Amino acid sequence: MKKKGILIANIGTPDKPEKKEVRHYLKQFLGDPRVIDTPRWKWLPILHGIILNTRPKKSAALYKEIWTEEGSPLLVYTKAQARLLQEQLPDYSVRFGMAYSEPSISNSLMKFEEEGIEEVTIIPLYPQYSTTTTASINDAVFKHYLKQENMPHLHFVREFTDHPLYIKLLAKQVVEGVQKYNPDEVVISYHGIPVS
């Protein structure tokens, strides 16, 4: 029987809510052509000349407001998701990786290689497909294997917006929230992606 692994992947987070660490994270994140698809000759001077000199301080202040004793909420919850998934699937090796921070997707895939994993399912933690999220995760996986002699069987989850279990979970959370807070109205807001 093949040894199987599951990699849950997320965008990433600064190591600390400090200007230097936020700048490093933003440089990687906003420097990815999948995230900002403006021509490089136009975008990179804006990124390095303006954004990386002004935004890190402001963003660090915002990160400090949400930072926990355990670290970045995104990292804390992604670790918890990996741990809980591992408990649910003891026959698999479950790891998590970040596109723009540690543990990197590449480092997590290396751990699978050390374990002798022959089949890996990659699950980007975004319900809907987008080039800025899902595709950037897939790019990181492919980039890792460009340097490797051996590659396991890879399975990519593209999206899960219409999966019945995901819809059931969302409905359950809405019902529980309404019961708990008894609101006068419920407003649903979506994170949008610009057309261009």
Tab-separated table of C-alpha atoms in Angstrom:
chain	number	residue	atom	x	y	z
A	1	MET	CA	0.000	0.000	0.000
A	2	LYS	CA	1.297	3.457	-0.915
A	3	LYS	CA	2.195	5.826	1.872
A	4	LYS	CA	-0.065	8.863	1.484
A	5	GLY	CA	0.186	12.435	2.613
A	6	ILE	CA	-2.070	15.469	2.709
A	7	LEU	CA	-0.675	18.978	2.498
A	8	ILE	CA	-3.010	21.753	3.543
A	9	ALA	CA	-1.680	25.020	2.216
A	10	ASN	CA	-2.280	28.625	3.115
A	11	ILE	CA	-1.063	32.025	1.975
A	12	GLY	CA	1.355	32.777	4.804
A	13	THR	CA	1.938	35.342	7.495
A	14	PRO	CA	4.752	37.494	8.837
A	15	ASP	CA	6.890	35.803	11.498
A	16	LYS	CA	6.292	38.725	13.875
A	17	PRO	CA	4.046	41.792	13.851
A	18	GLU	CA	7.084	44.020	13.321
A	19	LYS	CA	8.001	46.271	10.406
A	20	LYS	CA	11.004	44.202	9.241
A	21	GLU	CA	9.135	40.886	9.241
A	22	VAL	CA	6.031	42.389	7.625
A	23	ARG	CA	8.202	43.951	4.900
A	24	HIS	CA	9.808	40.567	4.176
A	25	TYR	CA	6.390	38.902	3.944
A	26	LEU	CA	4.899	41.633	1.738
A	27	LYS	CA	7.930	41.542	-0.566
A	28	GLN	CA	7.318	37.855	-1.250
A	29	PHE	CA	3.537	38.059	-1.380
A	30	LEU	CA	3.171	41.218	-3.485
A	31	GLY	CA	6.187	40.270	-5.605
A	32	ASP	CA	4.419	37.161	-6.897
A	33	PRO	CA	3.121	37.691	-10.462
A	34	ARG	CA	0.137	35.481	-9.585
A	35	VAL	CA	-0.917	38.000	-6.929
A	36	ILE	CA	-0.178	41.197	-8.844
A	37	ASP	CA	-0.292	40.541	-12.569
A	38	THR	CA	0.786	44.019	-13.623
A	39	PRO	CA	3.825	43.935	-15.954
A	40	ARG	CA	6.982	43.524	-13.876
A	41	TRP	CA	8.673	46.631	-15.314
A	42	LYS	CA	5.758	48.679	-14.070
A	43	TRP	CA	4.955	46.918	-10.780
A	44	LEU	CA	8.371	46.249	-9.230
A	45	PRO	CA	9.408	49.954	-8.993
A	46	ILE	CA	6.070	50.690	-7.306
A	47	LEU	CA	6.494	47.757	-4.942
A	48	HIS	CA	10.116	48.491	-4.006
A	49	GLY	CA	9.958	52.269	-4.257
A	50	ILE	CA	6.669	53.022	-2.533
A	51	ILE	CA	4.775	50.088	-1.023
A	52	LEU	CA	7.636	48.356	0.804
A	53	ASN	CA	8.699	51.708	2.251
A	54	THR	CA	5.274	52.750	3.537
A	55	ARG	CA	2.978	49.781	4.070
A	56	PRO	CA	5.017	47.553	6.453
A	57	LYS	CA	4.770	49.985	9.379
A	58	LYS	CA	1.003	50.404	8.951
A	59	SER	CA	0.433	46.691	8.414
A	60	ALA	CA	2.606	45.775	11.425
A	61	ALA	CA	0.381	47.946	13.619
A	62	LEU	CA	-2.696	46.124	12.330
A	63	TYR	CA	-1.070	42.718	12.836
A	64	LYS	CA	-0.286	43.659	16.454
A	65	GLU	CA	-4.003	44.192	17.064
A	66	ILE	CA	-4.856	40.591	16.122
A	67	TRP	CA	-1.640	38.786	17.166
A	68	THR	CA	-2.077	36.123	19.838
A	69	GLU	CA	0.280	34.738	22.487
A	70	GLU	CA	0.792	31.711	20.214
A	71	GLY	CA	1.554	33.921	17.200
A	72	SER	CA	-0.252	34.880	14.027
A	73	PRO	CA	-3.904	33.774	14.051
A	74	LEU	CA	-3.520	32.382	10.519
A	75	LEU	CA	-0.586	30.223	11.614
A	76	VAL	CA	-2.267	29.163	14.866
A	77	TYR	CA	-5.473	28.070	13.106
A	78	THR	CA	-3.682	26.398	10.200
A	79	LYS	CA	-1.614	24.348	12.683
A	80	ALA	CA	-4.810	23.393	14.487
A	81	GLN	CA	-6.476	22.359	11.228
A	82	ALA	CA	-3.519	20.125	10.356
A	83	ARG	CA	-3.529	18.561	13.831
A	84	LEU	CA	-7.282	17.901	13.770
A	85	LEU	CA	-7.145	16.497	10.235
A	86	GLN	CA	-4.304	14.204	11.302
A	87	GLU	CA	-6.491	12.925	14.153
A	88	GLN	CA	-9.316	12.234	11.677
A	89	LEU	CA	-7.013	10.515	9.143
A	90	PRO	CA	-4.444	8.477	11.100
A	91	ASP	CA	-3.435	6.444	8.009
A	92	TYR	CA	-2.164	9.599	6.299
A	93	SER	CA	0.687	11.928	7.074
A	94	VAL	CA	-0.802	15.428	7.362
A	95	ARG	CA	1.321	18.552	7.084
A	96	PHE	CA	0.739	22.198	6.346
A	97	GLY	CA	2.757	24.667	4.322
A	98	MET	CA	2.669	28.364	3.542
A	99	ALA	CA	3.146	30.003	0.164
A	100	TYR	CA	5.012	33.038	1.549
A	101	SER	CA	6.248	32.099	5.022
A	102	GLU	CA	7.364	29.210	7.212
A	103	PRO	CA	6.905	26.371	7.197
A	104	SER	CA	7.176	26.736	3.454
A	105	ILE	CA	5.384	24.419	1.085
A	106	SER	CA	8.782	23.201	-0.101
A	107	ASN	CA	9.945	22.349	3.436
A	108	SER	CA	6.733	20.437	4.110
A	109	LEU	CA	7.068	18.493	0.853
A	110	MET	CA	10.668	17.641	1.830
A	111	LYS	CA	9.345	16.172	5.093
A	112	PHE	CA	7.006	13.951	3.067
A	113	GLU	CA	9.994	12.799	1.004
A	114	GLU	CA	11.895	11.940	4.192
A	115	GLU	CA	8.891	9.861	5.302
A	116	GLY	CA	8.781	8.006	1.991
A	117	ILE	CA	5.352	9.378	1.045
A	118	GLU	CA	4.433	8.225	-2.462
A	119	GLU	CA	1.149	10.074	-2.987
A	120	VAL	CA	0.315	13.626	-1.885
A	121	THR	CA	-3.001	15.467	-1.984
A	122	ILE	CA	-2.636	19.243	-1.906
A	123	ILE	CA	-5.560	21.172	-0.438
A	124	PRO	CA	-5.291	24.963	-0.707
A	125	LEU	CA	-7.394	26.367	2.136
A	126	TYR	CA	-9.469	28.598	-0.140
A	127	PRO	CA	-12.990	27.451	-1.025
A	128	GLN	CA	-12.968	29.094	-4.457
A	129	TYR	CA	-10.297	28.881	-7.143
A	130	SER	CA	-8.295	32.000	-7.884
A	131	THR	CA	-4.953	32.527	-9.568
A	132	THR	CA	-3.924	34.722	-6.621
A	133	THR	CA	-4.461	31.944	-4.102
A	134	THR	CA	-4.927	28.406	-5.389
A	135	ALA	CA	-2.668	28.819	-8.412
A	136	SER	CA	0.100	30.351	-6.286
A	137	ILE	CA	-0.025	27.277	-4.025
A	138	ASN	CA	0.168	24.982	-7.069
A	139	ASP	CA	3.102	27.025	-8.423
A	140	ALA	CA	4.984	26.533	-5.144
A	141	VAL	CA	4.434	22.764	-5.349
A	142	PHE	CA	5.629	22.581	-8.961
A	143	LYS	CA	8.592	24.844	-8.219
A	144	HIS	CA	9.666	22.470	-5.459
A	145	TYR	CA	9.538	19.427	-7.729
A	146	LEU	CA	11.479	21.156	-10.516
A	147	LYS	CA	14.554	20.581	-8.321
A	148	GLN	CA	13.773	17.001	-7.289
A	149	GLU	CA	14.707	13.772	-9.047
A	150	ASN	CA	11.675	11.918	-7.772
A	151	MET	CA	8.098	13.137	-7.556
A	152	PRO	CA	5.173	11.436	-5.803
A	153	HIS	CA	1.757	11.081	-7.359
A	154	LEU	CA	0.154	14.499	-6.870
A	155	HIS	CA	-3.535	15.291	-6.497
A	156	PHE	CA	-4.692	18.906	-6.381
A	157	VAL	CA	-7.980	20.058	-4.906
A	158	ARG	CA	-9.004	22.999	-7.077
A	159	GLU	CA	-11.962	24.260	-5.040
A	160	PHE	CA	-14.669	23.076	-2.700
A	161	THR	CA	-17.271	25.848	-2.754
A	162	ASP	CA	-20.066	23.508	-3.802
A	163	HIS	CA	-19.080	20.472	-1.727
A	164	PRO	CA	-22.109	19.411	0.366
A	165	LEU	CA	-20.085	19.150	3.597
A	166	TYR	CA	-18.677	22.661	3.158
A	167	ILE	CA	-22.143	24.088	2.497
A	168	LYS	CA	-23.538	22.185	5.503
A	169	LEU	CA	-20.789	23.634	7.723
A	170	LEU	CA	-21.459	27.203	6.561
A	171	ALA	CA	-25.197	26.777	7.122
A	172	LYS	CA	-24.546	25.360	10.607
A	173	GLN	CA	-22.334	28.329	11.514
A	174	VAL	CA	-24.950	30.828	10.319
A	175	VAL	CA	-27.741	29.089	12.274
A	176	GLU	CA	-25.599	28.902	15.431
A	177	GLY	CA	-24.604	32.553	15.082
A	178	VAL	CA	-28.212	33.677	14.664
A	179	GLN	CA	-29.300	31.594	17.668
A	180	LYS	CA	-26.469	32.917	19.821
A	181	TYR	CA	-26.674	36.631	18.932
A	182	ASN	CA	-30.351	36.938	17.898
A	183	PRO	CA	-29.608	39.703	15.359
A	184	ASP	CA	-32.228	41.949	13.788
A	185	GLU	CA	-30.665	41.339	10.395
A	186	VAL	CA	-27.927	39.162	8.887
A	187	VAL	CA	-25.521	40.768	6.426
A	188	ILE	CA	-23.311	38.510	4.339
A	189	SER	CA	-20.155	40.036	2.896
A	190	TYR	CA	-17.929	38.421	0.315
A	191	HIS	CA	-14.230	38.925	-0.220
A	192	GLY	CA	-14.040	40.038	-3.818
A	193	ILE	CA	-11.311	39.925	-6.416
A	194	PRO	CA	-11.061	42.779	-8.938
A	195	VAL	CA	-11.808	42.004	-12.565
A	196	SER	CA	-8.438	43.535	-13.448
